[in-house]
Amino acid sequence: MTDGSTQASGQMPGTAGTPPRCLPMTESGPADSIGAPVVLLHGFGGDASGFAALQEPLSAVRRTLAFDLPGHGRALDWPQRGGAGVAARAVRDSLDALALDRVHLVGHSMGGAAAALIALKAPERIASLTLLAPGGFGREINAMLLRRYAAARDRAMLEPVLEQFFGLEFDLPPLVVAQAAEARARPGVTQALTEIVETLLDSRTQQTLPVGSLAALEAPVKVVWGTQDNVLPTRQAHKLPGTIATHVFDRVGHMPHLEIPEAVTRLIREQLAHG
């Protein structure tokens, strides 16, 4: 049993040395729990800490690992920067380094697209797939907002941009703004995000995933969206194949894991039961 969370910069807790090509991670929950662990992949401009509200309750029943994706957080200096494809390869390498053969994957936005790519590449490793406002489900994307977010360098620039990521009735926590501003103060962060955002965009649109192939996966797939998503329109969740369970929440924006963490946790726990 682990007590609380362990933060590691590419290092397995309790072991000497660094596994090859392992992303930095925050690990929590019982290391000897029965069942595949939960792996959490954040969205563009985020990091592992954004999943704290999910990791705490999930860790009561299952080992959980939240990675910092290339060019983000503790992986700012990862050898290769890029969007969902780069993140997917880095996560697969990390799962290999940690000897994790099968996992429950949860991904938000860009991390959702990365999780989907991992599932398509190695379906036998996926116990379940939970995608929170994922990228790649349609061509439309708020490219202007993402570029402004990538270029924001201080709190004055960040706060009005961050507000656009949440539902209209959600009170943006000051801590979220403070943490984002603190992260942007690090040398090289805005440069990295400015580079990465262009790999996500095709001018003013985004590349799409083969949704039909996702629907054909044997593992259960859930998609979670908010009706007030100002980054990726909710209609991308409409009329998905019937084998994909779609959960659309009213008055929720692009950050369901922060806006409605209890509901999202419940949906993930349903996936654990299936797995």
Coordinates of C-alpha atoms in Angstrom, one line a residue:
M1 CA 0.0 0.0 0.0
T2 CA 1.3 3.5 -0.8
D3 CA 0.2 6.2 1.5
G4 CA -0.6 9.4 -0.4
S5 CA 0.9 10.4 -3.7
T6 CA 4.4 9.9 -5.0
Q7 CA 5.9 12.4 -7.5
A8 CA 8.7 11.1 -9.7
S9 CA 10.6 12.6 -12.6
G10 CA 10.7 9.5 -14.7
Q11 CA 11.5 7.3 -11.7
M12 CA 9.7 4.3 -10.3
P13 CA 8.9 4.8 -6.6
G14 CA 11.0 2.6 -4.3
T15 CA 13.6 1.7 -6.9
A16 CA 17.0 3.0 -7.7
G17 CA 17.8 4.4 -11.1
T18 CA 15.5 5.7 -13.8
P19 CA 13.6 3.5 -16.2
P20 CA 14.5 4.2 -19.8
R21 CA 12.2 6.8 -21.5
C22 CA 9.7 7.1 -18.6
L23 CA 7.7 10.3 -18.4
P24 CA 7.5 12.1 -15.0
M25 CA 4.5 11.0 -13.1
T26 CA 2.4 11.4 -10.0
E27 CA 1.5 8.0 -8.5
S28 CA -1.0 7.3 -5.9
G29 CA -3.1 4.4 -4.4
P30 CA -2.2 0.8 -3.5
A31 CA 0.6 -0.5 -5.6
D32 CA -0.6 -4.1 -5.0
S33 CA -4.2 -3.4 -5.9
I34 CA -6.0 -6.1 -7.9
G35 CA -6.9 -5.0 -11.4
A36 CA -5.3 -2.8 -14.1
P37 CA -4.1 0.7 -12.9
V38 CA -5.6 3.9 -14.0
V39 CA -3.4 6.1 -16.2
L40 CA -4.4 9.8 -16.6
L41 CA -3.3 12.0 -19.5
H42 CA -3.8 15.8 -19.2
G43 CA -4.7 18.2 -21.9
F44 CA -2.7 20.9 -23.8
G45 CA -1.0 23.3 -21.4
G46 CA -1.8 21.2 -18.3
D47 CA 0.2 18.8 -16.2
A48 CA -0.4 15.8 -13.9
S49 CA -1.5 18.0 -11.0
G50 CA -4.7 18.9 -12.9
F51 CA -6.0 15.4 -12.1
A52 CA -5.7 15.7 -8.3
A53 CA -9.5 15.8 -7.8
L54 CA -9.9 12.5 -9.7
Q55 CA -6.7 10.8 -8.4
E56 CA -7.6 11.1 -4.7
P57 CA -10.9 9.2 -4.8
L58 CA -9.8 6.7 -7.5
S59 CA -6.6 6.0 -5.4
A60 CA -8.8 4.6 -2.6
V61 CA -9.5 1.5 -4.8
R62 CA -6.8 1.4 -7.5
R63 CA -3.3 2.3 -8.3
T64 CA -3.3 5.6 -10.4
L65 CA -0.6 7.3 -12.4
A66 CA -0.8 10.8 -13.9
F67 CA 1.9 11.6 -16.4
D68 CA 3.3 14.9 -17.4
L69 CA 3.2 14.8 -21.2
P70 CA 6.2 15.9 -23.4
G71 CA 6.8 19.7 -23.3
H72 CA 4.6 20.1 -20.2
G73 CA 5.3 20.3 -16.4
R74 CA 8.2 18.2 -15.3
A75 CA 8.6 16.9 -18.9
L76 CA 9.3 20.4 -20.3
D77 CA 12.7 19.3 -21.6
W78 CA 11.5 15.9 -23.0
P79 CA 13.6 15.1 -26.1
Q80 CA 10.7 15.5 -28.5
R81 CA 7.8 18.0 -28.3
G82 CA 4.5 17.7 -30.1
G83 CA 0.9 16.9 -30.0
A84 CA -1.1 13.8 -29.4
G85 CA 1.1 11.5 -31.6
V86 CA 4.3 12.5 -29.7
A87 CA 2.4 12.1 -26.4
A88 CA 1.0 8.7 -27.3
R89 CA 4.5 7.3 -28.2
A90 CA 6.0 8.7 -24.9
V91 CA 3.2 7.2 -22.8
R92 CA 3.6 3.8 -24.6
D93 CA 7.3 3.8 -23.9
S94 CA 6.6 4.8 -20.2
L95 CA 4.1 1.9 -19.8
D96 CA 6.8 -0.4 -21.2
A97 CA 9.4 1.0 -18.8
L98 CA 7.0 0.5 -15.9
A99 CA 6.1 -3.0 -17.0
L100 CA 2.4 -2.1 -17.2
D101 CA 0.8 -4.5 -19.7
R102 CA -2.8 -3.4 -19.3
V103 CA -4.3 -0.1 -18.0
H104 CA -7.5 1.9 -17.8
L105 CA -6.7 5.0 -19.9
V106 CA -8.3 8.4 -19.1
G107 CA -7.4 11.4 -21.3
H108 CA -8.5 15.0 -21.4
S109 CA -8.5 17.1 -24.6
M110 CA -5.1 16.5 -26.3
G111 CA -4.5 13.7 -23.8
G112 CA -7.8 12.2 -24.9
A113 CA -6.6 12.1 -28.5
A114 CA -3.3 10.6 -27.2
A115 CA -5.2 7.9 -25.2
A116 CA -7.3 7.1 -28.3
L117 CA -4.2 6.7 -30.4
I118 CA -2.6 4.3 -27.8
A119 CA -5.8 2.3 -27.8
L120 CA -5.9 2.0 -31.6
K121 CA -2.2 1.0 -31.7
A122 CA -2.2 -1.5 -28.8
P123 CA -5.9 -2.4 -28.1
E124 CA -4.8 -5.5 -26.1
R125 CA -3.3 -3.1 -23.4
I126 CA -6.5 -1.2 -22.8
A127 CA -8.9 -2.3 -20.1
S128 CA -11.1 0.7 -20.7
L129 CA -10.9 4.1 -22.4
T130 CA -12.5 7.3 -20.9
L131 CA -12.1 10.4 -23.0
L132 CA -12.9 13.9 -21.5
A133 CA -13.7 16.5 -24.2
P134 CA -11.2 14.7 -26.5
G135 CA -9.4 16.1 -29.4
G136 CA -9.8 14.5 -32.8
F137 CA -13.6 13.9 -32.9
G138 CA -14.3 16.6 -35.5
R139 CA -12.5 19.2 -37.5
E140 CA -13.7 22.2 -35.5
I141 CA -11.5 23.6 -32.8
N142 CA -11.1 27.1 -31.2
A143 CA -7.6 27.7 -32.7
M144 CA -7.6 31.3 -31.8
L145 CA -8.2 30.6 -28.1
L146 CA -5.6 27.9 -27.9
R147 CA -3.0 30.1 -29.5
R148 CA -3.8 32.9 -27.1
Y149 CA -3.5 30.4 -24.2
A150 CA -0.2 29.2 -25.5
A151 CA 1.3 32.7 -25.7
A152 CA 0.0 34.0 -22.3
R153 CA 3.0 34.8 -20.1
D154 CA 1.5 36.1 -16.8
R155 CA -1.6 36.1 -14.7
A156 CA -3.0 39.2 -16.3
M157 CA -2.9 37.5 -19.7
L158 CA -3.9 34.0 -18.4
E159 CA -7.0 34.7 -16.3
P160 CA -9.3 36.0 -19.1
V161 CA -8.2 33.2 -21.4
L162 CA -8.6 30.5 -18.7
E163 CA -12.1 31.6 -18.0
Q164 CA -13.0 30.6 -21.6
F165 CA -12.2 26.9 -20.8
F166 CA -14.9 26.6 -18.1
G167 CA -18.7 26.8 -18.1
L168 CA -20.4 30.2 -17.8
E169 CA -21.6 29.5 -14.2
F170 CA -18.3 28.0 -12.9
D171 CA -16.2 30.2 -10.6
L172 CA -12.6 29.9 -11.7
P173 CA -10.6 29.0 -8.6
P174 CA -7.9 31.5 -7.9
L175 CA -5.5 28.6 -7.2
V176 CA -5.9 27.4 -10.8
V177 CA -4.9 30.8 -12.1
A178 CA -2.0 31.1 -9.7
Q179 CA -0.6 27.6 -10.5
A180 CA -0.9 28.4 -14.3
A181 CA 0.9 31.7 -13.8
E182 CA 3.6 30.1 -11.7
A183 CA 4.2 27.4 -14.4
R184 CA 4.4 30.1 -17.1
A185 CA 7.2 31.9 -15.2
R186 CA 9.6 29.0 -15.9
P187 CA 12.0 29.7 -18.8
G188 CA 11.0 28.1 -22.0
V189 CA 7.3 27.2 -21.1
T190 CA 5.6 29.6 -23.5
Q191 CA 8.0 28.8 -26.2
A192 CA 7.3 25.1 -25.8
L193 CA 3.5 25.6 -25.8
T194 CA 3.7 27.9 -28.8
E195 CA 5.5 25.1 -30.7
I196 CA 3.2 22.4 -29.5
V197 CA -0.1 24.2 -30.3
E198 CA 0.8 24.3 -34.0
T199 CA 1.2 20.6 -34.1
L200 CA -2.3 20.3 -32.8
L201 CA -3.7 22.6 -35.5
D202 CA -4.1 22.4 -39.2
S203 CA -4.4 26.2 -39.7
R204 CA -7.8 26.8 -38.0
T205 CA -8.9 23.2 -37.7
Q206 CA -7.7 19.9 -36.2
Q207 CA -7.0 16.4 -37.6
T208 CA -9.5 13.7 -36.8
L209 CA -9.4 10.3 -35.3
P210 CA -11.0 7.1 -36.9
V211 CA -14.0 7.1 -34.6
G212 CA -15.3 4.0 -36.2
S213 CA -12.2 2.1 -35.2
L214 CA -12.5 3.4 -31.6
A215 CA -16.1 2.1 -31.6
A216 CA -14.9 -1.4 -32.7
L217 CA -12.5 -1.7 -29.7
E218 CA -13.4 -4.6 -27.3
A219 CA -12.6 -2.4 -24.3
P220 CA -15.5 -0.2 -23.1
V221 CA -15.2 3.4 -24.4
K222 CA -16.8 6.4 -22.7
V223 CA -16.8 10.0 -24.0
V224 CA -17.6 12.9 -21.6
W225 CA -18.5 16.4 -22.8
G226 CA -20.0 19.7 -21.6
T227 CA -22.6 21.6 -23.4
Q228 CA -20.7 24.9 -22.9
D229 CA -17.3 23.6 -24.3
N230 CA -15.8 26.7 -25.9
V231 CA -12.7 24.8 -27.2
L232 CA -14.2 21.7 -28.9
P233 CA -18.0 22.0 -29.8
T234 CA -20.3 19.6 -28.0
R235 CA -21.8 18.5 -31.3
Q236 CA -18.6 16.4 -31.8
A237 CA -20.1 14.1 -29.2
H238 CA -23.4 13.8 -31.1
K239 CA -24.3 10.7 -33.1
L240 CA -21.3 8.7 -32.1
P241 CA -21.5 5.0 -32.8
G242 CA -23.7 3.2 -30.3
T243 CA -20.9 1.2 -28.8
I244 CA -19.3 4.4 -27.5
A245 CA -21.1 5.5 -24.3
T246 CA -21.6 9.3 -24.5
H247 CA -22.2 11.4 -21.4
V248 CA -23.0 15.1 -22.1
F249 CA -23.4 17.4 -19.0
D250 CA -25.3 20.6 -19.1
R251 CA -23.6 23.9 -18.1
V252 CA -20.2 22.3 -18.2
G253 CA -17.3 23.7 -20.2
H254 CA -14.1 22.1 -21.5
M255 CA -12.8 21.0 -18.1
P256 CA -15.2 18.3 -16.8
H257 CA -12.6 16.8 -14.5
L258 CA -12.3 20.1 -12.7
E259 CA -15.9 21.3 -13.0
I260 CA -17.7 18.0 -12.1
P261 CA -15.1 15.7 -10.6
E262 CA -17.5 13.6 -8.6
A263 CA -19.5 12.7 -11.8
V264 CA -16.4 12.0 -13.8
T265 CA -15.0 9.8 -11.0
R266 CA -18.2 7.8 -10.9
L267 CA -18.0 7.2 -14.7
I268 CA -14.4 6.0 -14.4
R269 CA -15.3 3.7 -11.5
E270 CA -17.9 2.1 -13.8
Q271 CA -15.1 1.5 -16.3
L272 CA -13.0 -0.2 -13.5
A273 CA -15.9 -2.5 -12.8
H274 CA -16.1 -3.6 -16.4
G275 CA -12.3 -4.0 -16.6

